[in-house]
mmCIF file of C-alpha atoms in Angstrom:
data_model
loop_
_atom_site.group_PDB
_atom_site.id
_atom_site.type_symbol
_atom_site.label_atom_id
_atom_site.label_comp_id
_atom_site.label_asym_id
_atom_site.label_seq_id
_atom_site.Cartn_x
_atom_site.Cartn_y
_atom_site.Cartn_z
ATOM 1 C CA UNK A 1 17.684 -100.634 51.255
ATOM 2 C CA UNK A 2 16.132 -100.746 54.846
ATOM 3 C CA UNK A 3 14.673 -97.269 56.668
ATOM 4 C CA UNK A 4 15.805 -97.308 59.784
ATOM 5 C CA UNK A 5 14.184 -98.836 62.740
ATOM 6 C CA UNK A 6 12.160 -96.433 65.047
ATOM 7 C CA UNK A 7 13.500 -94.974 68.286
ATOM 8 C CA UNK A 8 11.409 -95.081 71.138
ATOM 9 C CA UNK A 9 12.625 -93.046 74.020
ATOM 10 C CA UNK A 10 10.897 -93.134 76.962
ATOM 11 C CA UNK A 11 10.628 -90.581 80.118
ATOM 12 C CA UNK A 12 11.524 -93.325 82.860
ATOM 13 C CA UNK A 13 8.896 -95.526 84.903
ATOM 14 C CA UNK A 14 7.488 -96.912 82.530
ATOM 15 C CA UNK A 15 4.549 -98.904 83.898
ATOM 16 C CA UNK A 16 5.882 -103.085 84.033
ATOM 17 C CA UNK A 17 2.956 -104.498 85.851
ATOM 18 C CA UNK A 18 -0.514 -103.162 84.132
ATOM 19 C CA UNK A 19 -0.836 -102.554 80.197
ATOM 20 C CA UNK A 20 2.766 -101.847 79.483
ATOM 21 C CA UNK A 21 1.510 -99.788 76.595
ATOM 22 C CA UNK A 22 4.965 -98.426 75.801
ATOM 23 C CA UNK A 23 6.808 -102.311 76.504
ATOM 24 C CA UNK A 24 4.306 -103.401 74.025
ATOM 25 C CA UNK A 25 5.394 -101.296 71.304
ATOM 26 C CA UNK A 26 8.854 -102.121 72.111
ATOM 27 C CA UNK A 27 7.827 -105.722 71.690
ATOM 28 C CA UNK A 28 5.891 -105.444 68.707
ATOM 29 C CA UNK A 29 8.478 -103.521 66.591
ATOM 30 C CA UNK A 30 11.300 -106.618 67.422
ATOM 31 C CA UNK A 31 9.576 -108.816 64.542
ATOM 32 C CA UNK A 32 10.770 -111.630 66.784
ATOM 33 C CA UNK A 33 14.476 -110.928 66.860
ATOM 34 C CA UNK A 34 15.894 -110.934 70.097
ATOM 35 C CA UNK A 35 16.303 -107.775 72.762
ATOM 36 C CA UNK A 36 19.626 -106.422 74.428
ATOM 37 C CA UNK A 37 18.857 -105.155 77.670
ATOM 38 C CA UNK A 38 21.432 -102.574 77.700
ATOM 39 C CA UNK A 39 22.554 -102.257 81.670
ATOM 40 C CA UNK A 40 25.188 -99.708 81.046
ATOM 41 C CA UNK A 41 23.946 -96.872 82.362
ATOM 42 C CA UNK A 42 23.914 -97.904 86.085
ATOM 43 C CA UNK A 43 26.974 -98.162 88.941
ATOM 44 C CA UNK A 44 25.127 -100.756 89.962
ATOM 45 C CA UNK A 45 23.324 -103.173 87.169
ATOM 46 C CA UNK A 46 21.393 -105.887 89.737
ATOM 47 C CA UNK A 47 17.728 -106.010 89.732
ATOM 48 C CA UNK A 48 17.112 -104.601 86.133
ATOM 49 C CA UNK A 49 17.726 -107.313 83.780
ATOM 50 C CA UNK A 50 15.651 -109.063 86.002
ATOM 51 C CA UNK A 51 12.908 -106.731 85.995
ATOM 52 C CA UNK A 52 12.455 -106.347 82.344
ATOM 53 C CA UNK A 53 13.188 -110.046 81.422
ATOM 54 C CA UNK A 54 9.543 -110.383 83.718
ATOM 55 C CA UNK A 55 7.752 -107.919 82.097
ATOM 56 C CA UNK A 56 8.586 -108.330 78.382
ATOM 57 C CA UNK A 57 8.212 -112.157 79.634
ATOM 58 C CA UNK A 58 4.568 -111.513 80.090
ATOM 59 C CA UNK A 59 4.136 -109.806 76.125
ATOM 60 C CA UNK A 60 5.477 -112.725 74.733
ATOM 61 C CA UNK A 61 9.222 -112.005 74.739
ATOM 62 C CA UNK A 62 11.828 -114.255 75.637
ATOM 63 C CA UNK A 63 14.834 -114.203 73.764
ATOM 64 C CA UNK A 64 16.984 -111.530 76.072
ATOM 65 C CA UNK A 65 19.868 -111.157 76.756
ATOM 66 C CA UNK A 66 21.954 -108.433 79.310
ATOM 67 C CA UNK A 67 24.724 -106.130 77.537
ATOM 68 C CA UNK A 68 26.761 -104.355 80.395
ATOM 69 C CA UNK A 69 30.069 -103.273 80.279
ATOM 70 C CA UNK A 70 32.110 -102.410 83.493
ATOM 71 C CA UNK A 71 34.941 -100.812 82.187
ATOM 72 C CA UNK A 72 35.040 -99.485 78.480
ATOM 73 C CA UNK A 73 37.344 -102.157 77.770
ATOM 74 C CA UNK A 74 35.035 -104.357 77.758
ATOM 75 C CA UNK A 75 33.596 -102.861 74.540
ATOM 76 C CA UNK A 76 36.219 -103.689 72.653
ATOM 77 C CA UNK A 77 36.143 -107.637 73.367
ATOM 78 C CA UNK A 78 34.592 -109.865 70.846
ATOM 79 C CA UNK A 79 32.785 -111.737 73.547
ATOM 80 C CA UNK A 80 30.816 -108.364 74.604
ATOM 81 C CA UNK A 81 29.947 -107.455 71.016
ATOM 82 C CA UNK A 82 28.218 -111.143 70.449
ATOM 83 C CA UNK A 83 25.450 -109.945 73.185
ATOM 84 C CA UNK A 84 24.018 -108.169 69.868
ATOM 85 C CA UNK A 85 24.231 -110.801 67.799
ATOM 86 C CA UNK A 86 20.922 -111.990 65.826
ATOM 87 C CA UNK A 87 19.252 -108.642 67.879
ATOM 88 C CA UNK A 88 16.223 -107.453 66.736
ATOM 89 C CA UNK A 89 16.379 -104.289 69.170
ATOM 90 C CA UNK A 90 18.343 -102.874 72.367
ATOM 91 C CA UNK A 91 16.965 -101.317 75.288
ATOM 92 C CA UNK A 92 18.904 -99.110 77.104
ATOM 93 C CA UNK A 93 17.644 -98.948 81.097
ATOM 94 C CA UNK A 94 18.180 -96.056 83.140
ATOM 95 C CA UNK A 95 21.009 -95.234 85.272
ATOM 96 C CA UNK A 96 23.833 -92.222 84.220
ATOM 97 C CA UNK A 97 23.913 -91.169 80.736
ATOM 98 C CA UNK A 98 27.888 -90.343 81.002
ATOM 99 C CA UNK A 99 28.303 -94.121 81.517
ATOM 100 C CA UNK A 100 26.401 -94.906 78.497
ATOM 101 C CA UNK A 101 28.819 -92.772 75.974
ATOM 102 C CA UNK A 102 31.841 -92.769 78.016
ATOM 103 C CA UNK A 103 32.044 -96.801 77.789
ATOM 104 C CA UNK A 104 30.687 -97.946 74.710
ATOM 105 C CA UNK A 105 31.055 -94.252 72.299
ATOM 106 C CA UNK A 106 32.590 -95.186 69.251
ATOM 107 C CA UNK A 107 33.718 -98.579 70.055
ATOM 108 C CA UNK A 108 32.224 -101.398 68.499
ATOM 109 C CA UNK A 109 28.984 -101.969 70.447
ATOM 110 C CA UNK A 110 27.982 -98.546 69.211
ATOM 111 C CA UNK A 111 29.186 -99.052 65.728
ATOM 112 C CA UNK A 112 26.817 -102.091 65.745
ATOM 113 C CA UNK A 113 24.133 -100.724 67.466
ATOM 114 C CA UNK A 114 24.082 -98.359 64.775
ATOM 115 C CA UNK A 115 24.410 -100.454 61.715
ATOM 116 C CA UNK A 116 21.181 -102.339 63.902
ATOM 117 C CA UNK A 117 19.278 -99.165 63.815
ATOM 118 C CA UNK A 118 20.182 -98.477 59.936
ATOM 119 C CA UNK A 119 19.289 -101.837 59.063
ATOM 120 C CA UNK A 120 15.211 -101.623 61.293
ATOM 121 C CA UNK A 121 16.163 -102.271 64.279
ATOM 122 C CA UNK A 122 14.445 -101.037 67.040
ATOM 123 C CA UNK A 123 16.165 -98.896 69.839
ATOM 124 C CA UNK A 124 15.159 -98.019 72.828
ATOM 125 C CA UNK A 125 15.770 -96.028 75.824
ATOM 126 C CA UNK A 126 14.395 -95.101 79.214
ATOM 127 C CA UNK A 127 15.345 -92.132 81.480
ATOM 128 C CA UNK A 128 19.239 -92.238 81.376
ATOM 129 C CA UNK A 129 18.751 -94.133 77.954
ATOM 130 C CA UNK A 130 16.823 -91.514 76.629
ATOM 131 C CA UNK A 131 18.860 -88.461 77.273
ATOM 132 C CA UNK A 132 21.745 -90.291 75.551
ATOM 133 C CA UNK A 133 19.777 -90.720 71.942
ATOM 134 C CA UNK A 134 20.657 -86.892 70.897
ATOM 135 C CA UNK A 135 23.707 -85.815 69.703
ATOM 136 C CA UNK A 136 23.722 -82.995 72.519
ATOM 137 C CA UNK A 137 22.432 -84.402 75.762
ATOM 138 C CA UNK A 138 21.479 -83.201 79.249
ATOM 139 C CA UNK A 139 23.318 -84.563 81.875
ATOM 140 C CA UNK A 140 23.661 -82.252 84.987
ATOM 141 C CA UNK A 141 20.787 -79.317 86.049
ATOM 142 C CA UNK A 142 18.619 -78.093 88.869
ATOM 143 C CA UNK A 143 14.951 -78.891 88.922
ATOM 144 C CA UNK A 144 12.016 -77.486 89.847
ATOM 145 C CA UNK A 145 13.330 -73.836 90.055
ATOM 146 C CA UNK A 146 14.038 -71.390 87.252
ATOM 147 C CA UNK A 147 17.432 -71.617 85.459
ATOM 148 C CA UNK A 148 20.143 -70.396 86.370
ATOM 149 C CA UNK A 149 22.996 -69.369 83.716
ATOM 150 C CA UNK A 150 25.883 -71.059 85.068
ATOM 151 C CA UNK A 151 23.736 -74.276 86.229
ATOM 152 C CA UNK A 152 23.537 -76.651 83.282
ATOM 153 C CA UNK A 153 25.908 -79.776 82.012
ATOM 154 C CA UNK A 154 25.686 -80.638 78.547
ATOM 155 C CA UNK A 155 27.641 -83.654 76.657
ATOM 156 C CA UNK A 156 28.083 -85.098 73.352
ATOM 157 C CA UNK A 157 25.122 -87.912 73.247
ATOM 158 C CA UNK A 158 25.214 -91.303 70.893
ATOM 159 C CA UNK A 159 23.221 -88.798 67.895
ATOM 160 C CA UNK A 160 20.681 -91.436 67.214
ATOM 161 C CA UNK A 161 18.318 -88.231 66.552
ATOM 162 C CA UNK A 162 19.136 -85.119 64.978
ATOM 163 C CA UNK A 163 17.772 -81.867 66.244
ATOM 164 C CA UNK A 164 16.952 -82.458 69.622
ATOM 165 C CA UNK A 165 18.081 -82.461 73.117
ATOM 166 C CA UNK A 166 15.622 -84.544 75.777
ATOM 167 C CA UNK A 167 14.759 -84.509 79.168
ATOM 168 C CA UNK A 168 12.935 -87.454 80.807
ATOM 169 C CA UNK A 169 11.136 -87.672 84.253
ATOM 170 C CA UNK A 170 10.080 -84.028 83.063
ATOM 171 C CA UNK A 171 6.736 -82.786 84.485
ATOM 172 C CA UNK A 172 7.163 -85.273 87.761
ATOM 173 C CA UNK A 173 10.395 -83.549 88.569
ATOM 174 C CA UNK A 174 9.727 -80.008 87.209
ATOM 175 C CA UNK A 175 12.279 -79.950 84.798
ATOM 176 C CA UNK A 176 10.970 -77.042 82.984
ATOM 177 C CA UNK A 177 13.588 -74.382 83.403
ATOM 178 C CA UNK A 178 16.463 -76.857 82.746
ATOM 179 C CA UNK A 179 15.155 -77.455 79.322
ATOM 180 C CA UNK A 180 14.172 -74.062 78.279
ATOM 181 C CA UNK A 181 18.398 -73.253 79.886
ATOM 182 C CA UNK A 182 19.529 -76.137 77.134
ATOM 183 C CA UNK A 183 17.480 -74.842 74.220
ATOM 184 C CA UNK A 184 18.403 -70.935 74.776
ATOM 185 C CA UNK A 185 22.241 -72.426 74.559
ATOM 186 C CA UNK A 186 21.347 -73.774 71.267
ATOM 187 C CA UNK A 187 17.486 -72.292 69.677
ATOM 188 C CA UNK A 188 18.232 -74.614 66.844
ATOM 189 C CA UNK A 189 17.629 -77.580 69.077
ATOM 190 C CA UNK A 190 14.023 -78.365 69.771
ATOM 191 C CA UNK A 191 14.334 -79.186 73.483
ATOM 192 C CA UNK A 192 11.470 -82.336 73.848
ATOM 193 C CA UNK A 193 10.649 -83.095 77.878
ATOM 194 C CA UNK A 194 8.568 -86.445 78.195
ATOM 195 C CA UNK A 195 6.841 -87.331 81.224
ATOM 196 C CA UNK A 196 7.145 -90.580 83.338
ATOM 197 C CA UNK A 197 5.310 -93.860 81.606
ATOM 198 C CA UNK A 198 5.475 -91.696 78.630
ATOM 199 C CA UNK A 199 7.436 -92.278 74.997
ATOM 200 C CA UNK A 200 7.982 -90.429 72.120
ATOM 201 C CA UNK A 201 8.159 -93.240 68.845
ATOM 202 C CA UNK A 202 10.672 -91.811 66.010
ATOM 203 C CA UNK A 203 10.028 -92.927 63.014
ATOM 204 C CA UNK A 204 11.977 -90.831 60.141
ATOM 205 C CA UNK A 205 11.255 -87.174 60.795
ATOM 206 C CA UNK A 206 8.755 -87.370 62.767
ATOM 207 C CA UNK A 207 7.860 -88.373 66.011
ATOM 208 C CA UNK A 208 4.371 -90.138 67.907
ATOM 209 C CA UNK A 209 3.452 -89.660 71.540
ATOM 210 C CA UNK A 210 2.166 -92.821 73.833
ATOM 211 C CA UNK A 211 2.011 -93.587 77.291
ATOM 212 C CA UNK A 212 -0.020 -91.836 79.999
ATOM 213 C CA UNK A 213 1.452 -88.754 80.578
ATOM 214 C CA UNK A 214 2.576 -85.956 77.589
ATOM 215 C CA UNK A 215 5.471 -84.521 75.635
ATOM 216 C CA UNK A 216 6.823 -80.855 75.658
ATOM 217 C CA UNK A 217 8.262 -79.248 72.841
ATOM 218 C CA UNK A 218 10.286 -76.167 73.210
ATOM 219 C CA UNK A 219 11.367 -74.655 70.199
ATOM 220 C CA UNK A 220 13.127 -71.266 70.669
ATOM 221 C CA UNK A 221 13.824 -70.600 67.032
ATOM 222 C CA UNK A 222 11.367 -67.621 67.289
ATOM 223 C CA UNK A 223 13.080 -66.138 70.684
ATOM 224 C CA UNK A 224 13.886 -62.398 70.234
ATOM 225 C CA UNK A 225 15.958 -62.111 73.322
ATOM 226 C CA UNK A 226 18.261 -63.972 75.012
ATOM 227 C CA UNK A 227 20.705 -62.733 78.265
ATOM 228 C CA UNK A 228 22.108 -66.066 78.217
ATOM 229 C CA UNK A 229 25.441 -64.919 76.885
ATOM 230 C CA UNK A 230 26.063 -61.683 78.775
ATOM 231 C CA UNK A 231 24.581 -62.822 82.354
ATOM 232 C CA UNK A 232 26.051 -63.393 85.367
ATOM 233 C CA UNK A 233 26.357 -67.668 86.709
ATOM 234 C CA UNK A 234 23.771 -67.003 89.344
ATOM 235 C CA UNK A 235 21.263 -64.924 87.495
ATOM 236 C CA UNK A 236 18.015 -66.157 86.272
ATOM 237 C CA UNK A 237 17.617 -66.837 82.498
ATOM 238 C CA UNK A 238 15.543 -64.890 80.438
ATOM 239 C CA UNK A 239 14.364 -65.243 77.060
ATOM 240 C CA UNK A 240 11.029 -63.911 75.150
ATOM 241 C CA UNK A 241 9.266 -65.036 72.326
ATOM 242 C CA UNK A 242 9.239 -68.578 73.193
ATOM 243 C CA UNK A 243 7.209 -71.270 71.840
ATOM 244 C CA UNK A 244 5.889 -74.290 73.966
ATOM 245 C CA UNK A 245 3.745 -77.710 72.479
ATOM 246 C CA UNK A 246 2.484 -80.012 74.535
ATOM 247 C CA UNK A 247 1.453 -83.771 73.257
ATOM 248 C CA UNK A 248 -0.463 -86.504 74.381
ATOM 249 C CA UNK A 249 -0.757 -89.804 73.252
ATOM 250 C CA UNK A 250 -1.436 -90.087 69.833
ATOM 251 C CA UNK A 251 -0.261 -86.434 68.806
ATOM 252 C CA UNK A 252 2.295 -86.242 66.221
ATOM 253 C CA UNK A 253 5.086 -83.360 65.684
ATOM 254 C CA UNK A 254 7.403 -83.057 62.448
ATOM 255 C CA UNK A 255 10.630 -82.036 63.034
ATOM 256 C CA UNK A 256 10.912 -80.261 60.230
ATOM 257 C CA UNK A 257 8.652 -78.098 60.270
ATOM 258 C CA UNK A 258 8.584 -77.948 63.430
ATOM 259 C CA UNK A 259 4.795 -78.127 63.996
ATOM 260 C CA UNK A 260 2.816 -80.204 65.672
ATOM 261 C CA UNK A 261 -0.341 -82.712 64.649
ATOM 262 C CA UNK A 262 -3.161 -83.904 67.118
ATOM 263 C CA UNK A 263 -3.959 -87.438 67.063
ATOM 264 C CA UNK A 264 -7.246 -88.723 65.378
ATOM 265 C CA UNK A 265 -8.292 -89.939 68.728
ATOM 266 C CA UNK A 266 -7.918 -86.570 70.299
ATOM 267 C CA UNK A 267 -9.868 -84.567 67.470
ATOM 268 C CA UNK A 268 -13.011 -87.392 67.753
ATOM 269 C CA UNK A 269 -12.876 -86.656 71.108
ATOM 270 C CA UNK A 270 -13.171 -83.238 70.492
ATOM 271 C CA UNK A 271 -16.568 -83.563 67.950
ATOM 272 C CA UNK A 272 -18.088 -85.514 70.417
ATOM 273 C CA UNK A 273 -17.924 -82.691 73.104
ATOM 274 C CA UNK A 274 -21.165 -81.665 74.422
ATOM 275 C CA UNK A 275 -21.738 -77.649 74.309
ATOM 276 C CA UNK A 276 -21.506 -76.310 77.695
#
């Protein structure tokens, strides 16, 4: 029986034009099998087929095709759900996460999309598409400003990854207080914020970090208080006895036991350090 295929879920901009370290992955883990460019999550689709189709181009990719769905409908024809046939992955481009599960949540597409994913497929997802891999997902917060109580929408997500609720475009938009608002809802949930050109690669239970920027892990399980249940909408959270990682490419974290792992590259580095 097949493991299934790794996720890679990506914190939005990921760099097109330069090494396209995290595109490269993408490409590598289709075996040759062709990618779904999955438009769905955007009002307005134009421009990012195209934009992909050129840089995957460029690694050697050519065999793509667009899935986009206007009305959830659509996801029920037979003429949609052939977009996936002979797929060796689907990328899911940014846009509105509600428009990802709201048109294609248990219809076909995402039964199949699935049974990709079970069988080694590879899916991906940036911004938008990223949010939507969890089984609880962000959709609606502030940023850059402390959380408040009553300020946070959260939705049922596609569950491609147990565990975890993510946040994308995290340090660039200061997205810090949203995530710690989402995890104190839930401390079972490890919250996981990746930065822009930045990916975390699921494989199993675990999970690697590349891309140029880092990973955030907040796991609350150790959080000794709470007022997130007895506060007021507009009042600030607060919560003690938090724990924060942060990962950079090549770091590792197991979600089971919940601990991170640096990467080889990062402990050389370390050795070769000069004393000061």
């Amino acid at each position: 029986m097949a493991e299934p295929g790794p996720l890679i879920i990506i914190g939005g901009h990921e760099d097109k034009e330069g090494e396209r370290v995290i595109l490269k992955e993408v490409a590598r883990r289709l075996k040759g099998g062709r990618l779904v460019i999955a438009t769905v999550a955007s009002h307005e689709p134009e421009g990012y087929f195209d934009a992909y189709r050129e840089a995957f181009s460029a690694l050697g990719v050519d065999d793509l095709i667009e899935l986009y769905v206007e009305d959830r409908s659509e996801s029920l024809e037979d003429r949609t759900l052939a977009c996936l046939d002979g797929a060796g992955g689907v990328f899911f481009s940014g846009g509105d996460q509600l428009r990802i599960s709201s048109q294609i949540g248990d219809t076909p597409i995402e039964r199949r999309i699935r049974e990709l994913h079970h069988a080694g497929g590879v899916i991906a997802g940036t911004s938008a598409g990223a949010s939507v891999m969890s089984e609880t997902m962000l959709v609606k917060g502030a940023s850059s400003e402390s959380y408040r109580i009553g300020d946070l929408h959260m939705a049922p997500g596609l569950g491609l990854v147990r565990d975890l609720i993510i946040d994308q475009h995290f340090a660039e938009r200061g997205r810090y207080g949203r995530l710690l608002g989402a995890v104190a809802h839930n401390p079972r949930l490890l919250g996981v914020g990746i930065d822009e050109d930045t990916a975390i690669v699921v494989e199993g239970r675990t999970f690697r970090v590349i891309g140029s920027g880092a990973a955030y892990v907040v796991d609350g399980e150790t959080a000794t208080h709470s007022n997130i249940a007895e506060a007021g909408a507009d009042q600030a959270l607060s919560m003690f006895d938090v724990r924060m990682h942060v990962l950079s490419s090549g770091d590792r974290f197991d979600l089971d036991r919940r601990r991170p792992t640096a990467g080889a590259h990062e402990a050389g580095a370390r050795g070769r350090r000069k004393p000061d």
